[in-house]
CSV table of C-alpha atoms in Angstrom, one decimal:
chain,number,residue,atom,x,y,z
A,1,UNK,CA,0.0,0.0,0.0
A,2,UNK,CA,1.5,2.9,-0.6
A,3,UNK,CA,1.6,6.0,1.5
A,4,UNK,CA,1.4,10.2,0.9
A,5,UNK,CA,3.1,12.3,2.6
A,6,UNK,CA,2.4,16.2,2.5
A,7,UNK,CA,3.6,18.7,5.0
A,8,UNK,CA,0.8,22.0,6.2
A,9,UNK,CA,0.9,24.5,8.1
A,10,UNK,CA,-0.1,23.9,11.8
A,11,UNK,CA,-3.3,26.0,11.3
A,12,UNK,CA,-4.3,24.6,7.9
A,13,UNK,CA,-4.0,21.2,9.6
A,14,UNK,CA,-5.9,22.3,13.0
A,15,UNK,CA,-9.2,23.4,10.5
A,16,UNK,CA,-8.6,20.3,8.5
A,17,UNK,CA,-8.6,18.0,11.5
A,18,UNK,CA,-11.9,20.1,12.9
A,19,UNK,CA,-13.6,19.5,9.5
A,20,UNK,CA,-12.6,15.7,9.2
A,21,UNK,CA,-14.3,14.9,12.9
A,22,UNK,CA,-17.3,14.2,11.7
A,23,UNK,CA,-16.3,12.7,8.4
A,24,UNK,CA,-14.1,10.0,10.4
A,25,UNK,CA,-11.3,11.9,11.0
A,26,UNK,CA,-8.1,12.7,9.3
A,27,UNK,CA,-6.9,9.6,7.4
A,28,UNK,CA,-10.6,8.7,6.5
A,29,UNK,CA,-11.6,12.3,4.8
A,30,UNK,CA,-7.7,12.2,3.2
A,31,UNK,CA,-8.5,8.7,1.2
A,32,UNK,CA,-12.0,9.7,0.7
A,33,UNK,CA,-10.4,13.4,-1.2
A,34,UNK,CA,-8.0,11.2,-2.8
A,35,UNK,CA,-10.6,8.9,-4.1
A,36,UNK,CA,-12.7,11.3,-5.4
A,37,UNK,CA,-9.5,13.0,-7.5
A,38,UNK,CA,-9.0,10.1,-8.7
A,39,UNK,CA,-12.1,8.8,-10.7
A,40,UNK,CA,-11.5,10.0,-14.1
A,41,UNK,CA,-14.0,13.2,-15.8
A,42,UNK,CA,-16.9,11.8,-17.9
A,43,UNK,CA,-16.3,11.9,-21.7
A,44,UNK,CA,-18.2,14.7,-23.0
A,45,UNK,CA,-18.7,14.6,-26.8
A,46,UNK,CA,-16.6,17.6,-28.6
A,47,UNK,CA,-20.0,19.7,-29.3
A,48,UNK,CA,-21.0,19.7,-25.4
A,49,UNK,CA,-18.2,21.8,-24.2
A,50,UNK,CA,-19.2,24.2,-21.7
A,51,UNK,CA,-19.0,27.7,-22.4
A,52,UNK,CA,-20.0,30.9,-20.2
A,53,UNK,CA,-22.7,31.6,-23.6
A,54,UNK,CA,-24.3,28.5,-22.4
A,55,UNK,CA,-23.9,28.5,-18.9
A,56,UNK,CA,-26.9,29.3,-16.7
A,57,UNK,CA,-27.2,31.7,-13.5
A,58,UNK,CA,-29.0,29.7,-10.6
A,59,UNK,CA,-30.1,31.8,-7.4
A,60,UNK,CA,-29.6,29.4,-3.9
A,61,UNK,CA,-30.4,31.0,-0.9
A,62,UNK,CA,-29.0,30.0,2.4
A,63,UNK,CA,-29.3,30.9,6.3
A,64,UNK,CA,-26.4,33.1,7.7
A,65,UNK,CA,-25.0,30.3,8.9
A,66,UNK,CA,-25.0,28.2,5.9
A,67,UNK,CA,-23.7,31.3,4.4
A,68,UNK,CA,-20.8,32.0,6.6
A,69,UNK,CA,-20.2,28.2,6.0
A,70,UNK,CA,-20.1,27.9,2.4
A,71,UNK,CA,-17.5,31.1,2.4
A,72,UNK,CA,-15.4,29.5,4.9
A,73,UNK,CA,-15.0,26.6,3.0
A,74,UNK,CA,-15.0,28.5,-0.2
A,75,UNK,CA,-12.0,31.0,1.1
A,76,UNK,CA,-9.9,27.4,2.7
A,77,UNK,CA,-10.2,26.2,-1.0
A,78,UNK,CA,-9.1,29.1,-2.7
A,79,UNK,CA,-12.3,29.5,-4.4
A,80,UNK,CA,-14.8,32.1,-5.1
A,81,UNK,CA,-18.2,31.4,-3.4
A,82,UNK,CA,-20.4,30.9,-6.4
A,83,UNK,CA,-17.1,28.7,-7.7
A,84,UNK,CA,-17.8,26.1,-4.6
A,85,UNK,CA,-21.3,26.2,-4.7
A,86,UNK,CA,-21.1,25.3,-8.8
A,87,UNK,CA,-18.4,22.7,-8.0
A,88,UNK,CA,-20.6,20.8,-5.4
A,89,UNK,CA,-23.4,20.8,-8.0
A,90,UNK,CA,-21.0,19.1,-10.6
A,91,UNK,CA,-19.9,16.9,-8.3
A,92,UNK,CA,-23.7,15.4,-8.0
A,93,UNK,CA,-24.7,15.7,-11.3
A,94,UNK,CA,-21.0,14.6,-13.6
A,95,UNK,CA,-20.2,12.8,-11.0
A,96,UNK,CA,-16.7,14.9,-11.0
A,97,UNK,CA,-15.9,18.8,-9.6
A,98,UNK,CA,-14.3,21.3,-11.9
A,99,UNK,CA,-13.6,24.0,-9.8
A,100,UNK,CA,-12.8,27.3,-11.0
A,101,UNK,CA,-9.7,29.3,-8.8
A,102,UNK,CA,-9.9,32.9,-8.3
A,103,UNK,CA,-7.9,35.3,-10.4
């Protein structure tokens, strides 16, 4: 079997952990991460490629603390807010996320 190794910084690690808790901990949510990177994107036929003239603008509203959830997991990942929210939809529906990163 083989075994990852990846170094973070001690608070990186400390809201990692906290997240992991309730997903099994820190070894469980890493393989489960892991796993889902590694199933390969579903094959798309070249005249379905996604482009922002046919994407579509979808209003979600949350609670404040859904809210102040979703950023906090948005801003850990480097990610826009309506980037997360997208990815988490793809996720369920392809099966795969394609986030976007903030520029």
């Amino acid at each position: 079997m083989t075994m990852f190794s990846v170094r973070v910084e001690d608070d990186l690690a400390a809201r990692f952990d906290a997240a992991a808790a309730t997903l099994g901990g820190r070894s469980a949510r890493l393989r489960q991460l892991i796993a889902e990177a590694a199933v390969p994107p579903p094959i798309r036929p070249s005249g379905l490629a996604e482009t922002a003239r046919d994407a579509s603008r979808i209003m979600v509203r949350l609670d404040a603390p859904d809210t102040a959830a979703v950023d906090a997991e948005a801003a850990a990942m480097g990610l826009a807010r309506a980037s997360l929210v997208a990815g988490l939809v793809r996720r369920r529906v392809r099966g795969a996320p394609t986030f976007g990163r903030v520029g």
